[in-house]
Amino acid sequence: MSVEEGGIPGLGPHRQARWTLMILLSTAMYGAHAPLLALCHVDGRVPFRPSSAVLLTELTKLLLCTFSLLVGWQAWPTGGQPWRQAAPFALSALLYGANNNLVIYLQRYMDPSTYQVLSNLKIGSTALLYCLCLHHRLSARQGLALLLLMIAGACYAAGGLQDSVNTLSGPLPAVAASTMPLHVTPLGLLLLVLYCFISGLSSVYTELLMKRQRLPLALQNIFLYTFGVLLNLGLHAGSGPGPGLLEGFSGWAALVVLSQALNGLIMSAVMKHGSSITRLFIVSCSLVVNAVLSAVLLRLQLTVTFFLATLLIGLAVRLYYGSH
């Protein structure tokens, strides 16, 4: 089974089963992110600084990768000086950091609902860069599947749930977040195009880098998350006065950090052994998990639009990964 068919070439049935379980776990953690953040709210707001959560997530990922190398879960490379291959990961960290900050700035130039609908264009930009940079050709069937993913995401964002939940990042229960009228400025559209381009580029560049280097994944992650910690430490320090690093954290907040750290490590494995397209399907499928958890935990009501989006996602998966 090939990567484009949803598996990894050369894996036996047991390892393929573990790969499938890992994909399902990642989908669940992506989908649980927004509901868990909503459970962190105190008096209608998140009680801790968003930069604190991001910094602690990056630090947790770095510690887990270092631990896996120290205990021998992954072998240390023999010969040479692997540290010389660390520099390219600085660009990955910079791209991810720029993308995360663009999400915040975009809210100044368009309403949240418009952002949620238009941000699905990053599926198209990722697929385009995937083909151009990695020299993969997608069939018409696969291209149609990705188009359906974009439509499904837009449908869900346009009204998959009847109420809204304010979150920091990740898949959002997307309905009108407030009474703010629909609007978007020319600068907002320009920033959105930049956001979609950087989102696709960060994913494809990281995949290309991880596959070209003959280094253990844990060591590559150490390179990536070291730069990530340094970058987010600078952003946290420069974000002005506010709550302390751990101020406002609860058990739910700790669960958010831990789940996002584990999910980040799984995404690294997907980039190295799978593809950026696999990541797109994980994020899109997580919308279903997100909606169901929001309905159960937050008492939000699913709409007809949600079921339409779910149907489109299922059809996209069938078209892309099903037998031709």
PDB file of C-alpha atoms in Angstrom:
ATOM      1  CA  MET A   1       0.000   0.000   0.000  1.00  0.00           C
ATOM      2  CA  SER A   2       1.427   3.397  -1.011  1.00  0.00           C
ATOM      3  CA  VAL A   3       1.411   6.675   0.881  1.00  0.00           C
ATOM      4  CA  GLU A   4      -1.145   8.033  -1.564  1.00  0.00           C
ATOM      5  CA  GLU A   5      -3.395   5.067  -0.802  1.00  0.00           C
ATOM      6  CA  GLY A   6      -3.351   5.878   2.869  1.00  0.00           C
ATOM      7  CA  GLY A   7      -0.548   3.611   4.028  1.00  0.00           C
ATOM      8  CA  ILE A   8       3.235   3.271   3.966  1.00  0.00           C
ATOM      9  CA  PRO A   9       5.062   1.050   1.496  1.00  0.00           C
ATOM     10  CA  GLY A  10       6.687  -2.005   3.070  1.00  0.00           C
ATOM     11  CA  LEU A  11       4.758  -2.043   6.336  1.00  0.00           C
ATOM     12  CA  GLY A  12       3.433  -5.346   7.600  1.00  0.00           C
ATOM     13  CA  PRO A  13      -0.182  -5.666   8.733  1.00  0.00           C
ATOM     14  CA  HIS A  14       0.644  -5.060  12.411  1.00  0.00           C
ATOM     15  CA  ARG A  15       2.691  -1.925  11.751  1.00  0.00           C
ATOM     16  CA  GLN A  16       0.068  -0.734   9.276  1.00  0.00           C
ATOM     17  CA  ALA A  17      -2.537  -1.160  12.008  1.00  0.00           C
ATOM     18  CA  ARG A  18      -0.418   0.943  14.376  1.00  0.00           C
ATOM     19  CA  TRP A  19      -0.098   3.601  11.662  1.00  0.00           C
ATOM     20  CA  THR A  20      -3.893   3.653  11.238  1.00  0.00           C
ATOM     21  CA  LEU A  21      -4.370   3.892  15.012  1.00  0.00           C
ATOM     22  CA  MET A  22      -1.940   6.814  15.118  1.00  0.00           C
ATOM     23  CA  ILE A  23      -3.891   8.619  12.384  1.00  0.00           C
ATOM     24  CA  LEU A  24      -7.167   8.080  14.236  1.00  0.00           C
ATOM     25  CA  LEU A  25      -5.608   9.317  17.490  1.00  0.00           C
ATOM     26  CA  SER A  26      -4.341  12.453  15.767  1.00  0.00           C
ATOM     27  CA  THR A  27      -7.785  13.095  14.287  1.00  0.00           C
ATOM     28  CA  ALA A  28      -9.356  12.751  17.727  1.00  0.00           C
ATOM     29  CA  MET A  29      -6.852  15.133  19.350  1.00  0.00           C
ATOM     30  CA  TYR A  30      -7.278  17.729  16.615  1.00  0.00           C
ATOM     31  CA  GLY A  31     -11.031  17.536  17.034  1.00  0.00           C
ATOM     32  CA  ALA A  32     -10.879  17.738  20.822  1.00  0.00           C
ATOM     33  CA  HIS A  33      -8.700  20.856  20.854  1.00  0.00           C
ATOM     34  CA  ALA A  34     -11.415  23.525  20.620  1.00  0.00           C
ATOM     35  CA  PRO A  35     -13.887  21.852  23.049  1.00  0.00           C
ATOM     36  CA  LEU A  36     -11.085  21.393  25.596  1.00  0.00           C
ATOM     37  CA  LEU A  37     -10.165  25.057  25.288  1.00  0.00           C
ATOM     38  CA  ALA A  38     -13.796  25.978  25.838  1.00  0.00           C
ATOM     39  CA  LEU A  39     -13.774  23.953  29.068  1.00  0.00           C
ATOM     40  CA  CYS A  40     -10.824  26.098  30.218  1.00  0.00           C
ATOM     41  CA  HIS A  41     -12.938  29.266  30.104  1.00  0.00           C
ATOM     42  CA  VAL A  42     -13.491  31.221  33.302  1.00  0.00           C
ATOM     43  CA  ASP A  43     -16.204  33.898  33.161  1.00  0.00           C
ATOM     44  CA  GLY A  44     -16.385  33.513  29.408  1.00  0.00           C
ATOM     45  CA  ARG A  45     -12.683  33.953  28.671  1.00  0.00           C
ATOM     46  CA  VAL A  46      -9.472  31.939  28.567  1.00  0.00           C
ATOM     47  CA  PRO A  47      -7.686  32.696  31.873  1.00  0.00           C
ATOM     48  CA  PHE A  48      -4.136  32.191  30.594  1.00  0.00           C
ATOM     49  CA  ARG A  49      -2.046  33.827  27.895  1.00  0.00           C
ATOM     50  CA  PRO A  50      -2.258  32.098  24.498  1.00  0.00           C
ATOM     51  CA  SER A  51       1.505  32.543  24.079  1.00  0.00           C
ATOM     52  CA  SER A  52       2.016  30.595  27.331  1.00  0.00           C
ATOM     53  CA  ALA A  53       0.080  27.604  26.000  1.00  0.00           C
ATOM     54  CA  VAL A  54       2.001  27.618  22.701  1.00  0.00           C
ATOM     55  CA  LEU A  55       5.372  27.946  24.444  1.00  0.00           C
ATOM     56  CA  LEU A  56       4.616  25.137  26.908  1.00  0.00           C
ATOM     57  CA  THR A  57       3.415  22.922  24.050  1.00  0.00           C
ATOM     58  CA  GLU A  58       6.659  23.440  22.141  1.00  0.00           C
ATOM     59  CA  LEU A  59       8.692  22.808  25.297  1.00  0.00           C
ATOM     60  CA  THR A  60       6.754  19.596  26.032  1.00  0.00           C
ATOM     61  CA  LYS A  61       7.413  18.314  22.508  1.00  0.00           C
ATOM     62  CA  LEU A  62      11.116  19.096  22.868  1.00  0.00           C
ATOM     63  CA  LEU A  63      11.344  17.270  26.210  1.00  0.00           C
ATOM     64  CA  LEU A  64       9.503  14.198  24.885  1.00  0.00           C
ATOM     65  CA  CYS A  65      11.802  13.956  21.849  1.00  0.00           C
ATOM     66  CA  THR A  66      14.913  14.347  23.992  1.00  0.00           C
ATOM     67  CA  PHE A  67      13.658  11.670  26.375  1.00  0.00           C
ATOM     68  CA  SER A  68      13.029   9.217  23.520  1.00  0.00           C
ATOM     69  CA  LEU A  69      16.622   9.593  22.347  1.00  0.00           C
ATOM     70  CA  LEU A  70      18.114   9.354  25.836  1.00  0.00           C
ATOM     71  CA  VAL A  71      16.280   6.124  26.704  1.00  0.00           C
ATOM     72  CA  GLY A  72      17.144   4.585  23.358  1.00  0.00           C
ATOM     73  CA  TRP A  73      13.682   4.437  21.796  1.00  0.00           C
ATOM     74  CA  GLN A  74      15.340   5.782  18.658  1.00  0.00           C
ATOM     75  CA  ALA A  75      18.956   5.099  17.782  1.00  0.00           C
ATOM     76  CA  TRP A  76      21.478   7.922  17.733  1.00  0.00           C
ATOM     77  CA  PRO A  77      22.970   8.367  14.223  1.00  0.00           C
ATOM     78  CA  THR A  78      26.462   6.936  13.763  1.00  0.00           C
ATOM     79  CA  GLY A  79      29.270   8.950  12.199  1.00  0.00           C
ATOM     80  CA  GLY A  80      29.343  12.593  11.184  1.00  0.00           C
ATOM     81  CA  GLN A  81      27.990  15.537  13.093  1.00  0.00           C
ATOM     82  CA  PRO A  82      24.197  15.574  12.827  1.00  0.00           C
ATOM     83  CA  TRP A  83      24.019  19.015  14.444  1.00  0.00           C
ATOM     84  CA  ARG A  84      25.191  20.503  11.158  1.00  0.00           C
ATOM     85  CA  GLN A  85      21.820  19.550   9.687  1.00  0.00           C
ATOM     86  CA  ALA A  86      19.871  21.561  12.276  1.00  0.00           C
ATOM     87  CA  ALA A  87      19.920  24.956  10.531  1.00  0.00           C
ATOM     88  CA  PRO A  88      17.213  24.240   7.891  1.00  0.00           C
ATOM     89  CA  PHE A  89      14.701  23.611  10.671  1.00  0.00           C
ATOM     90  CA  ALA A  90      14.959  27.273  11.664  1.00  0.00           C
ATOM     91  CA  LEU A  91      12.976  28.120   8.530  1.00  0.00           C
ATOM     92  CA  SER A  92      10.300  25.570   9.459  1.00  0.00           C
ATOM     93  CA  ALA A  93       9.939  27.101  12.918  1.00  0.00           C
ATOM     94  CA  LEU A  94       9.823  30.595  11.416  1.00  0.00           C
ATOM     95  CA  LEU A  95       7.117  29.600   8.908  1.00  0.00           C
ATOM     96  CA  TYR A  96       4.976  27.961  11.591  1.00  0.00           C
ATOM     97  CA  GLY A  97       5.450  30.976  13.868  1.00  0.00           C
ATOM     98  CA  ALA A  98       4.507  33.423  11.116  1.00  0.00           C
ATOM     99  CA  ASN A  99       1.444  31.362  10.255  1.00  0.00           C
ATOM    100  CA  ASN A 100       0.221  31.253  13.855  1.00  0.00           C
ATOM    101  CA  ASN A 101       0.587  35.015  14.209  1.00  0.00           C
ATOM    102  CA  LEU A 102      -1.121  35.717  10.890  1.00  0.00           C
ATOM    103  CA  VAL A 103      -4.226  33.981  12.238  1.00  0.00           C
ATOM    104  CA  ILE A 104      -4.396  36.634  14.956  1.00  0.00           C
ATOM    105  CA  TYR A 105      -3.822  39.591  12.636  1.00  0.00           C
ATOM    106  CA  LEU A 106      -6.397  38.332  10.134  1.00  0.00           C
ATOM    107  CA  GLN A 107      -9.147  38.835  12.702  1.00  0.00           C
ATOM    108  CA  ARG A 108      -8.576  42.612  12.469  1.00  0.00           C
ATOM    109  CA  TYR A 109      -9.496  42.740   8.798  1.00  0.00           C
ATOM    110  CA  MET A 110     -12.394  40.300   8.518  1.00  0.00           C
ATOM    111  CA  ASP A 111     -15.037  38.790  10.749  1.00  0.00           C
ATOM    112  CA  PRO A 112     -14.421  35.306  12.257  1.00  0.00           C
ATOM    113  CA  SER A 113     -17.040  33.582  10.087  1.00  0.00           C
ATOM    114  CA  THR A 114     -15.529  34.921   6.858  1.00  0.00           C
ATOM    115  CA  TYR A 115     -12.088  33.847   8.055  1.00  0.00           C
ATOM    116  CA  GLN A 116     -13.302  30.332   8.813  1.00  0.00           C
ATOM    117  CA  VAL A 117     -14.821  29.931   5.356  1.00  0.00           C
ATOM    118  CA  LEU A 118     -11.961  31.468   3.348  1.00  0.00           C
ATOM    119  CA  SER A 119      -9.181  29.810   5.338  1.00  0.00           C
ATOM    120  CA  ASN A 120     -10.146  26.496   3.738  1.00  0.00           C
ATOM    121  CA  LEU A 121      -8.309  27.755   0.663  1.00  0.00           C
ATOM    122  CA  LYS A 122      -5.136  26.543   2.405  1.00  0.00           C
ATOM    123  CA  ILE A 123      -6.138  23.022   1.335  1.00  0.00           C
ATOM    124  CA  GLY A 124      -5.711  24.098  -2.263  1.00  0.00           C
ATOM    125  CA  SER A 125      -2.438  25.938  -1.628  1.00  0.00           C
ATOM    126  CA  THR A 126      -0.977  22.935   0.209  1.00  0.00           C
ATOM    127  CA  ALA A 127      -1.969  20.568  -2.590  1.00  0.00           C
ATOM    128  CA  LEU A 128      -0.488  22.902  -5.232  1.00  0.00           C
ATOM    129  CA  LEU A 129       2.826  23.276  -3.393  1.00  0.00           C
ATOM    130  CA  TYR A 130       2.878  19.540  -2.699  1.00  0.00           C
ATOM    131  CA  CYS A 131       2.728  18.856  -6.433  1.00  0.00           C
ATOM    132  CA  LEU A 132       5.240  21.570  -7.383  1.00  0.00           C
ATOM    133  CA  CYS A 133       7.857  21.048  -4.666  1.00  0.00           C
ATOM    134  CA  LEU A 134       7.682  17.281  -4.207  1.00  0.00           C
ATOM    135  CA  HIS A 135       6.989  16.484  -7.877  1.00  0.00           C
ATOM    136  CA  HIS A 136       3.878  14.435  -7.151  1.00  0.00           C
ATOM    137  CA  ARG A 137       1.067  14.377  -9.662  1.00  0.00           C
ATOM    138  CA  LEU A 138      -2.491  14.094  -8.425  1.00  0.00           C
ATOM    139  CA  SER A 139      -5.097  12.379 -10.556  1.00  0.00           C
ATOM    140  CA  ALA A 140      -8.354  14.104 -11.472  1.00  0.00           C
ATOM    141  CA  ARG A 141     -10.073  11.883  -8.905  1.00  0.00           C
ATOM    142  CA  GLN A 142      -7.681  13.001  -6.164  1.00  0.00           C
ATOM    143  CA  GLY A 143      -8.009  16.638  -7.187  1.00  0.00           C
ATOM    144  CA  LEU A 144     -11.793  16.354  -6.930  1.00  0.00           C
ATOM    145  CA  ALA A 145     -11.405  14.806  -3.474  1.00  0.00           C
ATOM    146  CA  LEU A 146      -9.377  17.806  -2.264  1.00  0.00           C
ATOM    147  CA  LEU A 147     -11.925  20.190  -3.763  1.00  0.00           C
ATOM    148  CA  LEU A 148     -14.639  18.394  -1.800  1.00  0.00           C
ATOM    149  CA  LEU A 149     -12.555  18.834   1.366  1.00  0.00           C
ATOM    150  CA  MET A 150     -12.444  22.583   0.749  1.00  0.00           C
ATOM    151  CA  ILE A 151     -16.213  22.709   0.204  1.00  0.00           C
ATOM    152  CA  ALA A 152     -16.831  20.585   3.307  1.00  0.00           C
ATOM    153  CA  GLY A 153     -14.704  22.877   5.451  1.00  0.00           C
ATOM    154  CA  ALA A 154     -16.501  25.940   4.112  1.00  0.00           C
ATOM    155  CA  CYS A 155     -19.915  24.339   4.773  1.00  0.00           C
ATOM    156  CA  TYR A 156     -18.974  23.473   8.331  1.00  0.00           C
ATOM    157  CA  ALA A 157     -17.580  26.964   8.922  1.00  0.00           C
ATOM    158  CA  ALA A 158     -20.720  28.546   7.516  1.00  0.00           C
ATOM    159  CA  GLY A 159     -23.033  26.904  10.056  1.00  0.00           C
ATOM    160  CA  GLY A 160     -22.183  23.441  11.285  1.00  0.00           C
ATOM    161  CA  LEU A 161     -23.263  24.315  14.839  1.00  0.00           C
ATOM    162  CA  GLN A 162     -25.909  26.663  16.191  1.00  0.00           C
ATOM    163  CA  ASP A 163     -23.786  28.332  18.857  1.00  0.00           C
ATOM    164  CA  SER A 164     -20.153  29.401  18.938  1.00  0.00           C
ATOM    165  CA  VAL A 165     -17.113  28.657  21.087  1.00  0.00           C
ATOM    166  CA  ASN A 166     -14.215  31.061  21.237  1.00  0.00           C
ATOM    167  CA  THR A 167     -10.918  29.226  20.870  1.00  0.00           C
ATOM    168  CA  LEU A 168      -7.242  29.998  20.419  1.00  0.00           C
ATOM    169  CA  SER A 169      -6.336  27.857  17.422  1.00  0.00           C
ATOM    170  CA  GLY A 170      -7.058  24.574  15.690  1.00  0.00           C
ATOM    171  CA  PRO A 171     -10.345  23.352  14.209  1.00  0.00           C
ATOM    172  CA  LEU A 172     -13.136  25.651  15.396  1.00  0.00           C
ATOM    173  CA  PRO A 173     -16.827  25.022  15.968  1.00  0.00           C
ATOM    174  CA  ALA A 174     -17.567  27.467  13.210  1.00  0.00           C
ATOM    175  CA  VAL A 175     -20.675  29.516  13.285  1.00  0.00           C
ATOM    176  CA  ALA A 176     -21.104  33.240  13.704  1.00  0.00           C
ATOM    177  CA  ALA A 177     -18.815  34.003  16.593  1.00  0.00           C
ATOM    178  CA  SER A 178     -20.637  37.192  17.472  1.00  0.00           C
ATOM    179  CA  THR A 179     -23.078  39.703  16.122  1.00  0.00           C
ATOM    180  CA  MET A 180     -20.245  41.195  14.050  1.00  0.00           C
ATOM    181  CA  PRO A 181     -21.442  41.706  10.452  1.00  0.00           C
ATOM    182  CA  LEU A 182     -19.789  39.828   7.638  1.00  0.00           C
ATOM    183  CA  HIS A 183     -16.947  41.878   6.198  1.00  0.00           C
ATOM    184  CA  VAL A 184     -13.482  41.596   4.678  1.00  0.00           C
ATOM    185  CA  THR A 185     -11.069  44.339   3.623  1.00  0.00           C
ATOM    186  CA  PRO A 186      -8.669  44.282   0.648  1.00  0.00           C
ATOM    187  CA  LEU A 187      -5.758  44.037   3.093  1.00  0.00           C
ATOM    188  CA  GLY A 188      -7.537  41.139   4.778  1.00  0.00           C
ATOM    189  CA  LEU A 189      -7.767  39.271   1.474  1.00  0.00           C
ATOM    190  CA  LEU A 190      -4.070  39.889   0.838  1.00  0.00           C
ATOM    191  CA  LEU A 191      -3.155  38.595   4.290  1.00  0.00           C
ATOM    192  CA  LEU A 192      -5.416  35.582   3.754  1.00  0.00           C
ATOM    193  CA  VAL A 193      -3.605  34.691   0.529  1.00  0.00           C
ATOM    194  CA  LEU A 194      -0.303  35.041   2.390  1.00  0.00           C
ATOM    195  CA  TYR A 195      -1.641  32.891   5.239  1.00  0.00           C
ATOM    196  CA  CYS A 196      -2.743  30.113   2.871  1.00  0.00           C
ATOM    197  CA  PHE A 197       0.601  30.219   1.043  1.00  0.00           C
ATOM    198  CA  ILE A 198       2.658  30.073   4.245  1.00  0.00           C
ATOM    199  CA  SER A 199       0.430  27.319   5.646  1.00  0.00           C
ATOM    200  CA  GLY A 200       1.041  25.156   2.591  1.00  0.00           C
ATOM    201  CA  LEU A 201       4.719  26.047   2.357  1.00  0.00           C
ATOM    202  CA  SER A 202       5.427  25.243   6.023  1.00  0.00           C
ATOM    203  CA  SER A 203       3.828  21.823   5.657  1.00  0.00           C
ATOM    204  CA  VAL A 204       5.470  20.894   2.348  1.00  0.00           C
ATOM    205  CA  TYR A 205       8.893  22.301   3.283  1.00  0.00           C
ATOM    206  CA  THR A 206       8.944  20.376   6.568  1.00  0.00           C
ATOM    207  CA  GLU A 207       7.928  17.174   4.782  1.00  0.00           C
ATOM    208  CA  LEU A 208      10.659  17.645   2.173  1.00  0.00           C
ATOM    209  CA  LEU A 209      13.264  18.343   4.853  1.00  0.00           C
ATOM    210  CA  MET A 210      12.363  15.365   7.022  1.00  0.00           C
ATOM    211  CA  LYS A 211      12.347  12.937   4.123  1.00  0.00           C
ATOM    212  CA  ARG A 212      15.649  14.110   2.624  1.00  0.00           C
ATOM    213  CA  GLN A 213      17.653  13.944   5.841  1.00  0.00           C
ATOM    214  CA  ARG A 214      18.762  10.470   6.899  1.00  0.00           C
ATOM    215  CA  LEU A 215      18.330  11.191  10.590  1.00  0.00           C
ATOM    216  CA  PRO A 216      16.063   9.650  13.241  1.00  0.00           C
ATOM    217  CA  LEU A 217      12.752  11.455  13.593  1.00  0.00           C
ATOM    218  CA  ALA A 218      13.349  12.263  17.270  1.00  0.00           C
ATOM    219  CA  LEU A 219      16.569  14.128  16.442  1.00  0.00           C
ATOM    220  CA  GLN A 220      14.874  16.062  13.641  1.00  0.00           C
ATOM    221  CA  ASN A 221      12.115  16.980  16.074  1.00  0.00           C
ATOM    222  CA  ILE A 222      14.694  18.185  18.586  1.00  0.00           C
ATOM    223  CA  PHE A 223      16.092  20.519  15.925  1.00  0.00           C
ATOM    224  CA  LEU A 224      12.626  21.769  14.958  1.00  0.00           C
ATOM    225  CA  TYR A 225      11.279  22.257  18.469  1.00  0.00           C
ATOM    226  CA  THR A 226      14.459  23.880  19.783  1.00  0.00           C
ATOM    227  CA  PHE A 227      13.967  26.640  17.247  1.00  0.00           C
ATOM    228  CA  GLY A 228      10.255  26.596  18.038  1.00  0.00           C
ATOM    229  CA  VAL A 229      10.886  27.101  21.766  1.00  0.00           C
ATOM    230  CA  LEU A 230      13.346  29.951  21.128  1.00  0.00           C
ATOM    231  CA  LEU A 231      10.959  31.680  18.716  1.00  0.00           C
ATOM    232  CA  ASN A 232       7.925  31.358  20.971  1.00  0.00           C
ATOM    233  CA  LEU A 233       9.935  32.373  24.020  1.00  0.00           C
ATOM    234  CA  GLY A 234      10.799  35.607  22.231  1.00  0.00           C
ATOM    235  CA  LEU A 235       7.179  36.140  21.182  1.00  0.00           C
ATOM    236  CA  HIS A 236       5.972  35.473  24.727  1.00  0.00           C
ATOM    237  CA  ALA A 237       8.499  37.880  26.243  1.00  0.00           C
ATOM    238  CA  GLY A 238       7.631  40.556  23.689  1.00  0.00           C
ATOM    239  CA  SER A 239       3.857  40.255  24.005  1.00  0.00           C
ATOM    240  CA  GLY A 240       3.705  42.847  26.785  1.00  0.00           C
ATOM    241  CA  PRO A 241       2.402  42.608  30.354  1.00  0.00           C
ATOM    242  CA  GLY A 242      -0.073  39.911  31.227  1.00  0.00           C
ATOM    243  CA  PRO A 243      -0.553  36.780  33.338  1.00  0.00           C
ATOM    244  CA  GLY A 244       2.548  34.765  34.225  1.00  0.00           C
ATOM    245  CA  LEU A 245       3.660  31.691  32.315  1.00  0.00           C
ATOM    246  CA  LEU A 246       1.564  29.247  34.372  1.00  0.00           C
ATOM    247  CA  GLU A 247      -0.979  31.684  35.734  1.00  0.00           C
ATOM    248  CA  GLY A 248      -4.562  30.640  35.046  1.00  0.00           C
ATOM    249  CA  PHE A 249      -3.652  27.061  34.119  1.00  0.00           C
ATOM    250  CA  SER A 250      -6.007  24.284  35.199  1.00  0.00           C
ATOM    251  CA  GLY A 251      -6.201  20.555  34.645  1.00  0.00           C
ATOM    252  CA  TRP A 252      -8.071  21.182  31.384  1.00  0.00           C
ATOM    253  CA  ALA A 253      -5.335  23.568  30.248  1.00  0.00           C
ATOM    254  CA  ALA A 254      -2.647  21.003  31.040  1.00  0.00           C
ATOM    255  CA  LEU A 255      -4.603  18.451  29.003  1.00  0.00           C
ATOM    256  CA  VAL A 256      -4.714  20.910  26.082  1.00  0.00           C
ATOM    257  CA  VAL A 257      -0.937  21.354  26.189  1.00  0.00           C
ATOM    258  CA  LEU A 258      -0.243  17.616  26.496  1.00  0.00           C
ATOM    259  CA  SER A 259      -2.664  16.625  23.715  1.00  0.00           C
ATOM    260  CA  GLN A 260      -1.303  19.260  21.362  1.00  0.00           C
ATOM    261  CA  ALA A 261       2.268  18.176  22.111  1.00  0.00           C
ATOM    262  CA  LEU A 262       1.476  14.520  21.385  1.00  0.00           C
ATOM    263  CA  ASN A 263      -0.423  15.506  18.264  1.00  0.00           C
ATOM    264  CA  GLY A 264       2.543  17.564  17.076  1.00  0.00           C
ATOM    265  CA  LEU A 265       4.793  14.519  17.400  1.00  0.00           C
ATOM    266  CA  ILE A 266       2.311  12.416  15.436  1.00  0.00           C
ATOM    267  CA  MET A 267       2.204  15.087  12.734  1.00  0.00           C
ATOM    268  CA  SER A 268       5.992  14.907  12.486  1.00  0.00           C
ATOM    269  CA  ALA A 269       5.721  11.167  11.859  1.00  0.00           C
ATOM    270  CA  VAL A 270       3.068  11.838   9.213  1.00  0.00           C
ATOM    271  CA  MET A 271       5.389  14.325   7.502  1.00  0.00           C
ATOM    272  CA  LYS A 272       8.306  11.902   7.520  1.00  0.00           C
ATOM    273  CA  HIS A 273       6.501   8.673   6.647  1.00  0.00           C
ATOM    274  CA  GLY A 274       3.238   9.927   5.133  1.00  0.00           C
ATOM    275  CA  SER A 275       2.522  13.174   3.309  1.00  0.00           C
ATOM    276  CA  SER A 276       1.151  16.696   3.654  1.00  0.00           C
ATOM    277  CA  ILE A 277      -2.006  15.470   1.934  1.00  0.00           C
ATOM    278  CA  THR A 278      -2.533  12.931   4.732  1.00  0.00           C
ATOM    279  CA  ARG A 279      -2.324  15.822   7.171  1.00  0.00           C
ATOM    280  CA  LEU A 280      -5.044  17.695   5.254  1.00  0.00           C
ATOM    281  CA  PHE A 281      -7.391  14.732   5.581  1.00  0.00           C
ATOM    282  CA  ILE A 282      -6.637  14.398   9.298  1.00  0.00           C
ATOM    283  CA  VAL A 283      -7.486  18.052   9.916  1.00  0.00           C
ATOM    284  CA  SER A 284     -10.645  17.859   7.798  1.00  0.00           C
ATOM    285  CA  CYS A 285     -11.877  14.636   9.435  1.00  0.00           C
ATOM    286  CA  SER A 286     -11.262  16.178  12.848  1.00  0.00           C
ATOM    287  CA  LEU A 287     -14.117  18.611  12.153  1.00  0.00           C
ATOM    288  CA  VAL A 288     -16.520  15.719  12.680  1.00  0.00           C
ATOM    289  CA  VAL A 289     -14.921  14.877  16.051  1.00  0.00           C
ATOM    290  CA  ASN A 290     -14.925  18.564  16.940  1.00  0.00           C
ATOM    291  CA  ALA A 291     -18.643  18.936  16.250  1.00  0.00           C
ATOM    292  CA  VAL A 292     -19.671  15.773  18.099  1.00  0.00           C
ATOM    293  CA  LEU A 293     -17.628  16.693  21.184  1.00  0.00           C
ATOM    294  CA  SER A 294     -18.984  20.241  21.086  1.00  0.00           C
ATOM    295  CA  ALA A 295     -22.515  18.860  20.992  1.00  0.00           C
ATOM    296  CA  VAL A 296     -21.873  16.463  23.890  1.00  0.00           C
ATOM    297  CA  LEU A 297     -19.682  18.624  26.143  1.00  0.00           C
ATOM    298  CA  LEU A 298     -20.866  22.124  25.288  1.00  0.00           C
ATOM    299  CA  ARG A 299     -24.496  21.339  24.414  1.00  0.00           C
ATOM    300  CA  LEU A 300     -24.254  22.830  20.957  1.00  0.00           C
ATOM    301  CA  GLN A 301     -26.735  21.675  18.344  1.00  0.00           C
ATOM    302  CA  LEU A 302     -25.661  20.016  15.095  1.00  0.00           C
ATOM    303  CA  THR A 303     -27.272  21.396  11.943  1.00  0.00           C
ATOM    304  CA  VAL A 304     -28.081  20.026   8.510  1.00  0.00           C
ATOM    305  CA  THR A 305     -24.947  21.795   7.247  1.00  0.00           C
ATOM    306  CA  PHE A 306     -22.817  19.667   9.561  1.00  0.00           C
ATOM    307  CA  PHE A 307     -24.222  16.452   8.109  1.00  0.00           C
ATOM    308  CA  LEU A 308     -23.622  17.775   4.598  1.00  0.00           C
ATOM    309  CA  ALA A 309     -20.002  18.562   5.499  1.00  0.00           C
ATOM    310  CA  THR A 310     -19.591  15.091   7.017  1.00  0.00           C
ATOM    311  CA  LEU A 311     -20.967  13.493   3.858  1.00  0.00           C
ATOM    312  CA  LEU A 312     -18.576  15.502   1.682  1.00  0.00           C
ATOM    313  CA  ILE A 313     -15.580  14.564   3.856  1.00  0.00           C
ATOM    314  CA  GLY A 314     -16.494  10.880   3.671  1.00  0.00           C
ATOM    315  CA  LEU A 315     -16.864  11.106  -0.095  1.00  0.00           C
ATOM    316  CA  ALA A 316     -13.492  12.888  -0.363  1.00  0.00           C
ATOM    317  CA  VAL A 317     -11.767  10.150   1.643  1.00  0.00           C
ATOM    318  CA  ARG A 318     -13.385   7.505  -0.549  1.00  0.00           C
ATOM    319  CA  LEU A 319     -12.335   9.269  -3.753  1.00  0.00           C
ATOM    320  CA  TYR A 320      -8.757   9.884  -2.668  1.00  0.00           C
ATOM    321  CA  TYR A 321      -7.911   6.656  -0.860  1.00  0.00           C
ATOM    322  CA  GLY A 322     -10.415   4.233  -2.352  1.00  0.00           C
ATOM    323  CA  SER A 323      -9.541   1.763  -5.078  1.00  0.00           C
ATOM    324  CA  HIS A 324      -9.424   3.428  -8.501  1.00  0.00           C
TER     325      HIS A 324
END
